Structures are given as C-alpha cells and as structure tokens.
mmCIF file of C-alpha atoms and ligand atoms in Angstrom:
data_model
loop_
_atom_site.group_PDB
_atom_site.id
_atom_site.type_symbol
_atom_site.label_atom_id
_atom_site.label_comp_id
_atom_site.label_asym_id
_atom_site.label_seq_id
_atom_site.Cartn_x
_atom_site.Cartn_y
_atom_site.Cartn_z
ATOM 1 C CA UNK A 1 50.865 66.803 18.943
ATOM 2 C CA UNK A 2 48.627 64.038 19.781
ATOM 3 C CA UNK A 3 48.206 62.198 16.643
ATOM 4 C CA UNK A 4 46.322 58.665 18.689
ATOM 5 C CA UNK A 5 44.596 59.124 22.324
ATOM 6 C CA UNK A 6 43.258 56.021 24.014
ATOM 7 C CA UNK A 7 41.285 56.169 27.295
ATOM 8 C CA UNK A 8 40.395 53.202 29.772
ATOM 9 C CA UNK A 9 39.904 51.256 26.075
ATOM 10 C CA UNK A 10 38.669 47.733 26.513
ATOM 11 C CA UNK A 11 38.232 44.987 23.921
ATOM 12 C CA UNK A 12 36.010 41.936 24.725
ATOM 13 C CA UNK A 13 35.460 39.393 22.107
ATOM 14 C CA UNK A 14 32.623 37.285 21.790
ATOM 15 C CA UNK A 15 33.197 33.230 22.699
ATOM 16 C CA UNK A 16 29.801 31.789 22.648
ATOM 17 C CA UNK A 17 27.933 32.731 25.421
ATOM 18 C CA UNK A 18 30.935 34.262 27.333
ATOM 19 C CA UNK A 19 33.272 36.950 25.958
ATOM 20 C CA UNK A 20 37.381 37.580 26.168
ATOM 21 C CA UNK A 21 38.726 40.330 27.029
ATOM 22 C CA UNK A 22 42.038 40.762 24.567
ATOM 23 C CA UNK A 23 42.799 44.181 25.919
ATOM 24 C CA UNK A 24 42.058 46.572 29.057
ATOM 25 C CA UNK A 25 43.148 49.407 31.194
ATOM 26 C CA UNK A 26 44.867 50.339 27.956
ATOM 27 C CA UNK A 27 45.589 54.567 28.500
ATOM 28 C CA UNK A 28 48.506 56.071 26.338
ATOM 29 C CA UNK A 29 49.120 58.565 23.565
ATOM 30 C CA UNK A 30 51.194 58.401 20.420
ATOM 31 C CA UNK A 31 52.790 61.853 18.726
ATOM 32 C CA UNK A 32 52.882 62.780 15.148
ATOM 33 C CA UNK A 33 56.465 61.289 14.048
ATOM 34 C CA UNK A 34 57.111 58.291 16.291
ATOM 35 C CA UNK A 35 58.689 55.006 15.968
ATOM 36 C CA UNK A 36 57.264 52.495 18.345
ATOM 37 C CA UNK A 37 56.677 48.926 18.695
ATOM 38 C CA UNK A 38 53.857 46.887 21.001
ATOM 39 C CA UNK A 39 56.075 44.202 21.907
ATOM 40 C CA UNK A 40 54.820 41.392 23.751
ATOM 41 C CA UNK A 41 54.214 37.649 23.499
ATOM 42 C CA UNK A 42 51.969 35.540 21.185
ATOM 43 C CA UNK A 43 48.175 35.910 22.215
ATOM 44 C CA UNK A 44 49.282 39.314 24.481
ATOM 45 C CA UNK A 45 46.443 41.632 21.994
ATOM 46 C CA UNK A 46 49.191 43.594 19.972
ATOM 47 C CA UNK A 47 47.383 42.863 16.726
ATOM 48 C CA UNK A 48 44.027 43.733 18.059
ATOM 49 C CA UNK A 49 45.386 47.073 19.584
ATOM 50 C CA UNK A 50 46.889 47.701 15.965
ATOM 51 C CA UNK A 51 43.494 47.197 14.441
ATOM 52 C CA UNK A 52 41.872 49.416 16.791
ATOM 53 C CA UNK A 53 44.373 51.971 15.573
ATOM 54 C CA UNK A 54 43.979 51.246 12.159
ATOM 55 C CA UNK A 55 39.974 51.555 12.445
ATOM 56 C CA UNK A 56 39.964 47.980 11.505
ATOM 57 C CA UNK A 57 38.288 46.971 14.321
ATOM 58 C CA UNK A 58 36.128 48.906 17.412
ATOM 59 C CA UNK A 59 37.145 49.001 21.226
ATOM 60 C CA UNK A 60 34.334 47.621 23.355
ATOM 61 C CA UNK A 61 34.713 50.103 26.088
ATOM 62 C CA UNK A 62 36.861 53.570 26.327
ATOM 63 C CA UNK A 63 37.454 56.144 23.903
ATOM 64 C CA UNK A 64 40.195 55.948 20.893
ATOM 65 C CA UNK A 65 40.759 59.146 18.610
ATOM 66 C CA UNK A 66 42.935 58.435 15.737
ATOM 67 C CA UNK A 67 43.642 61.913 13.809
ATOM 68 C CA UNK A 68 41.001 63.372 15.302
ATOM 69 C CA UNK A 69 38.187 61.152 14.462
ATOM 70 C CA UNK A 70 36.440 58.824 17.291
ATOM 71 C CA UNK A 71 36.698 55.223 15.927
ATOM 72 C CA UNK A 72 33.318 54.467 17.356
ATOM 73 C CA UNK A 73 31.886 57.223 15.820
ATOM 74 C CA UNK A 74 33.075 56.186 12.326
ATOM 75 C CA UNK A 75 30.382 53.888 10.266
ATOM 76 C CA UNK A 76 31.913 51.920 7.493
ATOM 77 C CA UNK A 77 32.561 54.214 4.764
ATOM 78 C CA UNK A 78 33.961 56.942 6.911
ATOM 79 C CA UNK A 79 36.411 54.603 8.699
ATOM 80 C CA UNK A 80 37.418 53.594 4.919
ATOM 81 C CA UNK A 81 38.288 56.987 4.083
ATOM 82 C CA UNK A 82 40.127 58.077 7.037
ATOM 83 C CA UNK A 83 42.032 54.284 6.111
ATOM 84 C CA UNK A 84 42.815 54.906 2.182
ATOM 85 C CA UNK A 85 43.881 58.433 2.633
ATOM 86 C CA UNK A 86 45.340 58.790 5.910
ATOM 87 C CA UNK A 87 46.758 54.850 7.082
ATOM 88 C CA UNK A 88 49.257 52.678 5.480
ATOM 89 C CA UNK A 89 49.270 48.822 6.277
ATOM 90 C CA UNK A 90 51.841 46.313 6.565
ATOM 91 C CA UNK A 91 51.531 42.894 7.215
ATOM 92 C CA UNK A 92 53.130 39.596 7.820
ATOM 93 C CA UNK A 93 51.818 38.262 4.780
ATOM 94 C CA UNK A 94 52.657 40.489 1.756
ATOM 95 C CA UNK A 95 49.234 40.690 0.860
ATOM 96 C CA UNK A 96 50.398 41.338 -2.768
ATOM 97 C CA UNK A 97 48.041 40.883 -5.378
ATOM 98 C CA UNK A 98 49.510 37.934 -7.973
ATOM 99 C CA UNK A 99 48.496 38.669 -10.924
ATOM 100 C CA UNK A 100 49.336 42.554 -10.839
ATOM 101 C CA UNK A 101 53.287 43.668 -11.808
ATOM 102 C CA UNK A 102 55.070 45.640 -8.434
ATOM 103 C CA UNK A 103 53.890 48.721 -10.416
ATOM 104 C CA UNK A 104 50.398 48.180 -10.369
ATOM 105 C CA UNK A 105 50.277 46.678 -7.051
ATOM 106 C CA UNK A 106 52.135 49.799 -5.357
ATOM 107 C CA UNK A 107 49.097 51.804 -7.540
ATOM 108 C CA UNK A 108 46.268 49.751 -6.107
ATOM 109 C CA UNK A 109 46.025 51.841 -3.382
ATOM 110 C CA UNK A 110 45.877 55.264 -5.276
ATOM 111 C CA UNK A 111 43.250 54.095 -7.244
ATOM 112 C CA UNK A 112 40.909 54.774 -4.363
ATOM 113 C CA UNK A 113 41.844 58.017 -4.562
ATOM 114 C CA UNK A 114 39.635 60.072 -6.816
ATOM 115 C CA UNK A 115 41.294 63.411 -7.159
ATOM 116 C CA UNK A 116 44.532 62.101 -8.344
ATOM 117 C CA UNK A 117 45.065 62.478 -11.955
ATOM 118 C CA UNK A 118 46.531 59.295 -13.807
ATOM 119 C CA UNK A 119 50.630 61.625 -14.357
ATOM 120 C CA UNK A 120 50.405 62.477 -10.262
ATOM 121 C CA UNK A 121 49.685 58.663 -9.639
ATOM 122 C CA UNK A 122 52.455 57.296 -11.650
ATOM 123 C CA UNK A 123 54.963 59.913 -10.130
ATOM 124 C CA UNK A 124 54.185 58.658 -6.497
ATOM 125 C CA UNK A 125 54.550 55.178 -7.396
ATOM 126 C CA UNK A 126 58.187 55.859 -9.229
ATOM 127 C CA UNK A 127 58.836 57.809 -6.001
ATOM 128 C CA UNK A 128 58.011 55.172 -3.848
ATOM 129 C CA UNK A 129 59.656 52.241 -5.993
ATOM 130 C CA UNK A 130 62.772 54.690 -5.742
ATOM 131 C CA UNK A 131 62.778 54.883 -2.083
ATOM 132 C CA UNK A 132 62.820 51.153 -1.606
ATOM 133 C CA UNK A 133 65.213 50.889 -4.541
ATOM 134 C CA UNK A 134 62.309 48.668 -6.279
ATOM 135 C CA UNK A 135 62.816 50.679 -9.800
ATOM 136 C CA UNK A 136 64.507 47.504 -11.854
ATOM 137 C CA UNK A 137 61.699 45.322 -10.461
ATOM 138 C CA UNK A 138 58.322 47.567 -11.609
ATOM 139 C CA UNK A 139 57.552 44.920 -14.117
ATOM 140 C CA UNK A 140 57.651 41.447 -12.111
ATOM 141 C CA UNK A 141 55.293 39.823 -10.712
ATOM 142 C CA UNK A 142 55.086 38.834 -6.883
ATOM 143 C CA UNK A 143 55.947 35.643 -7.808
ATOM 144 C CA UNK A 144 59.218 36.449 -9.082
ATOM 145 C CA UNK A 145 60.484 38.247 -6.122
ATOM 146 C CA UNK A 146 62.798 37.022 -3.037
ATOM 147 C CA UNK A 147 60.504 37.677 0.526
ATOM 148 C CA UNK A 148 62.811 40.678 1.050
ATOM 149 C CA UNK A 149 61.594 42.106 -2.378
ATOM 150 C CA UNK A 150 57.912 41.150 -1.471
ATOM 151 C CA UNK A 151 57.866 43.115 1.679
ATOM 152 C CA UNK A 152 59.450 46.049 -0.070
ATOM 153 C CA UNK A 153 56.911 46.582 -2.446
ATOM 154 C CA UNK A 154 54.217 45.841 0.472
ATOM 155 C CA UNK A 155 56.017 48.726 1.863
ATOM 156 C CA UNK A 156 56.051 51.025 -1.064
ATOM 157 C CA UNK A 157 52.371 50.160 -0.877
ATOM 158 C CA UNK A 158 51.954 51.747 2.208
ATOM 159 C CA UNK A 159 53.625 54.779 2.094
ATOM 160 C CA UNK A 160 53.308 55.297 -1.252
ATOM 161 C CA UNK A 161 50.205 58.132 -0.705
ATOM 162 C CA UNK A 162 52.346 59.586 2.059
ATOM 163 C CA UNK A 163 50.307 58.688 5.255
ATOM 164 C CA UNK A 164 50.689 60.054 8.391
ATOM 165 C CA UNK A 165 50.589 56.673 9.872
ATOM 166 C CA UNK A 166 51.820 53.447 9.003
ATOM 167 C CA UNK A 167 51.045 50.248 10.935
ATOM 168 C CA UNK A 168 52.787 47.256 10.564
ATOM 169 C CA UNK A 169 52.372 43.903 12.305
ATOM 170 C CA UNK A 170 55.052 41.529 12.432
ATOM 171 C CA UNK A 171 56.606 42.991 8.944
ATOM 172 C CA UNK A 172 59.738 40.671 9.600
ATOM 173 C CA UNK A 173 57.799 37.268 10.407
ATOM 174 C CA UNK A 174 59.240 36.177 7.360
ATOM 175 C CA UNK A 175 62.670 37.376 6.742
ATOM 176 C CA UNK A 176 66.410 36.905 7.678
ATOM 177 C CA UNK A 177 68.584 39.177 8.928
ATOM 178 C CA UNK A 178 69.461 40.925 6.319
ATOM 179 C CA UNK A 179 66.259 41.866 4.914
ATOM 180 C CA UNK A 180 64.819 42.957 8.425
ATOM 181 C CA UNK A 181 67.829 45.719 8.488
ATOM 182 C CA UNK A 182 66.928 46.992 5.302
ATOM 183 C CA UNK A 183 63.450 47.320 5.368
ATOM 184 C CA UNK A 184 63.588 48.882 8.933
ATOM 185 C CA UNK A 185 66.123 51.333 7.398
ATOM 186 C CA UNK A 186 64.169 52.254 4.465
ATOM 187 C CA UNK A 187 61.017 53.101 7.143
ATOM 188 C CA UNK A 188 63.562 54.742 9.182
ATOM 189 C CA UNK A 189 64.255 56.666 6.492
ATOM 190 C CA UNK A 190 60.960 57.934 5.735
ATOM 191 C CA UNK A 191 60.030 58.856 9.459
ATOM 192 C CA UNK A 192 63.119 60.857 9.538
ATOM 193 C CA UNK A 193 62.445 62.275 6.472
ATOM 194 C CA UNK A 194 59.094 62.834 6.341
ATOM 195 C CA UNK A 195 57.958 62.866 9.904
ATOM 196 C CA UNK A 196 55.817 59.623 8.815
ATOM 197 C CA UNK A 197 54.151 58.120 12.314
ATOM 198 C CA UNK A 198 55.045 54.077 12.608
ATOM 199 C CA UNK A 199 53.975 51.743 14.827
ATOM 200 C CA UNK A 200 54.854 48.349 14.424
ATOM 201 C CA UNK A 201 53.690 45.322 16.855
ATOM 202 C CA UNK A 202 56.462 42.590 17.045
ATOM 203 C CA UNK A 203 58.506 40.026 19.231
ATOM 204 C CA UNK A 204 60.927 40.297 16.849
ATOM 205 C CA UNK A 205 64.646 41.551 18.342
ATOM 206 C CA UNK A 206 65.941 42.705 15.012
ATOM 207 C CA UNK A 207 62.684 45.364 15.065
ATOM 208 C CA UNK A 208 62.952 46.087 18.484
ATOM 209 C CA UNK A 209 66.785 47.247 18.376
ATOM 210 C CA UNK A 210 65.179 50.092 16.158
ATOM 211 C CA UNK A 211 62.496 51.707 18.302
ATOM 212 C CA UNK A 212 62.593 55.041 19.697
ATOM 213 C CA UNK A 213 59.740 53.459 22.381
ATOM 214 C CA UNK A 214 58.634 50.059 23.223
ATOM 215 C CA UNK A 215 55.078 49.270 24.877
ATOM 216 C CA UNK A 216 54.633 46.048 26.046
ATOM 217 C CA UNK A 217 51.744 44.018 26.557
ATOM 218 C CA UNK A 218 51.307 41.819 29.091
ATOM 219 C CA UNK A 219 47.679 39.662 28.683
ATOM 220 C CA UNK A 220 46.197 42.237 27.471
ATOM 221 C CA UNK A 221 47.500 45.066 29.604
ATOM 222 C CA UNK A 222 50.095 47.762 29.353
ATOM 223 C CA UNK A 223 53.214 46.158 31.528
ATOM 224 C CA UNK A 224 56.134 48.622 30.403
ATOM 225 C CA UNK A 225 56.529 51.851 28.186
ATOM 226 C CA UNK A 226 59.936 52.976 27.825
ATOM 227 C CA UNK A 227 61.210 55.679 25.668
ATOM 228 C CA UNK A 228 65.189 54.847 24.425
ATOM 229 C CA UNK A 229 67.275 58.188 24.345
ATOM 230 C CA UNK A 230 70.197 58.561 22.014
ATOM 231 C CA UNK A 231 71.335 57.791 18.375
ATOM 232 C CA UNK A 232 69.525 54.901 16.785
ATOM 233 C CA UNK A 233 71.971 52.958 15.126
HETATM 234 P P1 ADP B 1 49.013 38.996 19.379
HETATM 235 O O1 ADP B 1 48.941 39.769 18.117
HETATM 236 O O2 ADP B 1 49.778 39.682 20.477
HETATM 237 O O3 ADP B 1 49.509 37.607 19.173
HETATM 238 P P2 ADP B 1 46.108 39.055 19.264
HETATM 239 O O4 ADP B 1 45.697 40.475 19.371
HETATM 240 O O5 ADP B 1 46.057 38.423 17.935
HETATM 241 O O6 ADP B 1 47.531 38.850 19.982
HETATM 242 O O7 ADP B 1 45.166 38.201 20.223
HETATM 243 C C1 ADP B 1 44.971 38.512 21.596
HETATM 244 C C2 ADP B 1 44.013 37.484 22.188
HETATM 245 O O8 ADP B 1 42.726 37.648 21.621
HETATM 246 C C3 ADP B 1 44.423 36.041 21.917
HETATM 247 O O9 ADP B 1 44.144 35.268 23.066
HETATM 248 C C4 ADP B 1 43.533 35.639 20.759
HETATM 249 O O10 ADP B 1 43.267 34.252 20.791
HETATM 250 C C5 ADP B 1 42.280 36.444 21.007
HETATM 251 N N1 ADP B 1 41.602 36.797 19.738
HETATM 252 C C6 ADP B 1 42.141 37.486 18.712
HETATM 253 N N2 ADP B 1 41.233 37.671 17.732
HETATM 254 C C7 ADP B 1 40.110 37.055 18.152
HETATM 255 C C8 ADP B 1 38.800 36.875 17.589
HETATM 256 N N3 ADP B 1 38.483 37.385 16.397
HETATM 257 N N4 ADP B 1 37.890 36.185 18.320
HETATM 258 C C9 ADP B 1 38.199 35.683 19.547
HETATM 259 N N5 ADP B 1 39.399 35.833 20.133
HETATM 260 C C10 ADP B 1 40.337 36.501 19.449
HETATM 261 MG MG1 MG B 2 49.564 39.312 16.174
#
C-alpha cells in the first residue's frame, strides 16, 4: 500500500525577487513499512523533501498525498493533526525540552492527544522508555544525559504514540559509532516489529549500511533509487 505519492512535485523558494528551486521532477512512492534514506550531499533538498513529507512545509508545484491527505489541501490545524497523531520527528538536534525529566519529555507529545486518559499515557511512555532501554533514566534531565542517551529519548519521543511514520533527518549528526548502531537497531526494531514506516535523510555511512532503499538526490533531483535485497545485518 501506498502510504506517500508524489507527482512532478516542485519546490521553489523565494530569494528576493528571484526564487530557487530546492527540488523538481521529484515522482516516487513510499509503502507502509519501509526503511529508506534520501541520501545525497549538503544543499541537495533532502531536508526540504522530508518536510514536505512531514506537512511541515508545501510543494510549490505537483501533488504530494501523505496517508491519504493532499498536503496542499491541509490548512494549519489539519496539517497539525495529521502531524501529532499520525508523524513522529527526529532531528539532528535533540530538540529536548531542558527543564522537563526524559519522562515528561517522551509525554509531551501525548499531551496533544485528547482522548488519552492520564493511566494509557503513562503506559506508552514506560513502553517506549523500555524499548530504548531508557527505564533507569525517566527521572534525569537532558542535561544529564550522554548524546547517545539524548537521541534515545528524542526517539522514544517519536514513536512513543505509535506512528505510522517516522522521519528523521540526520539523527546521527552527532554521534559515534557506537551510538549510531544502537539507535538504528532500536528503529530497526520497531519497523520490524511494528511495521512502523521510516525515512531518514542522511550522508551518513553508518545509516546508510541499514537501508532497505536509498534515494539519492542530486541538486534537487532524483539521481538513483535502489532497493538492497537480502538480510540487513
Ligand atoms: P540538505 O538537507 O540536503 O542539505 P536542504 O533541503 O536543506 O538540503 O536545502 C536544499 C537547498 O535549498 C539548499 O541550496 C538550501 O540553501 C536551500 N534552502 C533550504 N531552505 C531554504 C529557505 N528556507 N530559503 C531559501 N533557500 C533554502
Ligand atoms: Mg538537511
């Protein structure tokens, strides 16, 4: 199933009195329980195709449907429903709120959920903190966590309403090694296990030994799409 369809989808930006076009020509489909990465050098328009996705942002030309729902069609409100129930977010940049404990932060975005009562909120977060193996660290603040820590509970904060999509731009910017294997396991994990959609942009090798499908962007255009067959390791 079709989960994202984009068609002839253009994105100019204004510069002045001229525009820039960060993306065109771009035509491809994503399915419900993929693991893909826009790959691509600096400046090639994977984060503005991710915000597209994410209804962050609107195309200029071309048609995207994201679970069913034209992004241009969206006004504000509706485009921040379809993003609080439906999208998770990762980012470079944690994004973690300071002052909040990992609990709290991993709740923030349940909060915008109104039909959740305050026992089925807690349970998702301790099921989230669980599946990044975040449990002994529900009381600290960001501040007191390595970057590997931070970008787990930025994590948990994404999936922790069970999206069918998660976008994540450059999640590994800021890690080593080590940290970059196990937070691509733990989202591994969850698309295996719970057919959740990712799609990460990235340059990064350590993220792209992971994907099931690579799409790269070349100024602003689609230059390669290759599916990888076999075992992931
Ligand atoms: P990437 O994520 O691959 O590095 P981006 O999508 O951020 O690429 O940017 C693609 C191009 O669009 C770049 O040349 C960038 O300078 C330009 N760009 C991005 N955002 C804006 C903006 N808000 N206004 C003008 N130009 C932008
Ligand atoms: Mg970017």
């Amino acid at each position: 199933m079709n989960l994202i369809s984009i068609k002839n989808m253009q994105k100019d930006y204004p510069m002045g009195l001229n525009k820039f076009t960060a993306l065109k020509n771009i035509t491809t489909n994503f399915s419900t329980g993929e693991f893909t990465g826009i790959v691509g050098p600096s400046g090639s328009g994977k984060t503005t195709l991710l915000n597209i996705i994410g209804s962050l942002d609107e195309q200029t030309k071309g048609e995207v449907e994201v679970l069913g729902y034209q992004i241009k069609r969206l006004n504000n409100k509706q485009a921040s429903r379809l993003r609080s129930k439906h999208i998770g977010f990762i980012f470079q940049t944690y994004n973690l709120l300071p002052v909040y404990t990992v609990f709290e932060n991993v709740e923030f975005p349940l909060l915008l959920l109104k039909e959740l009562t305050s026992t089925k909120r807690k349970k998702m977060v301790e099921d989230a903190l669980e599946w990044l193996g975040l449990t002994e660290k529900r009381d600290s603040r960001p501040s007191q966590l390595s970057g590997g820590q931070a970008q787990r509970v930025a994590i948990a904060r994404a999936i922790v309403k069970k999206p069918q999509l998660v976008l994540a731009d450059e999640p590994t910017a800021n890690l080593d090694a080590e940290n970059s294997h196990h937070i691509l396991r733990s989202m591994l994990k969850l698309n295996k296990e719970l057919k959740t959609t990712f799609i990460f942009a990235t340059h990064d090798e350590k993220v792209i030994r992971y994907l099931r499908r690579k799409i790269t962007l070349f100024d602003g255009e689609i230059a390669h799409d290759e599916k990888k067959e076999g075992k992931i390791k």
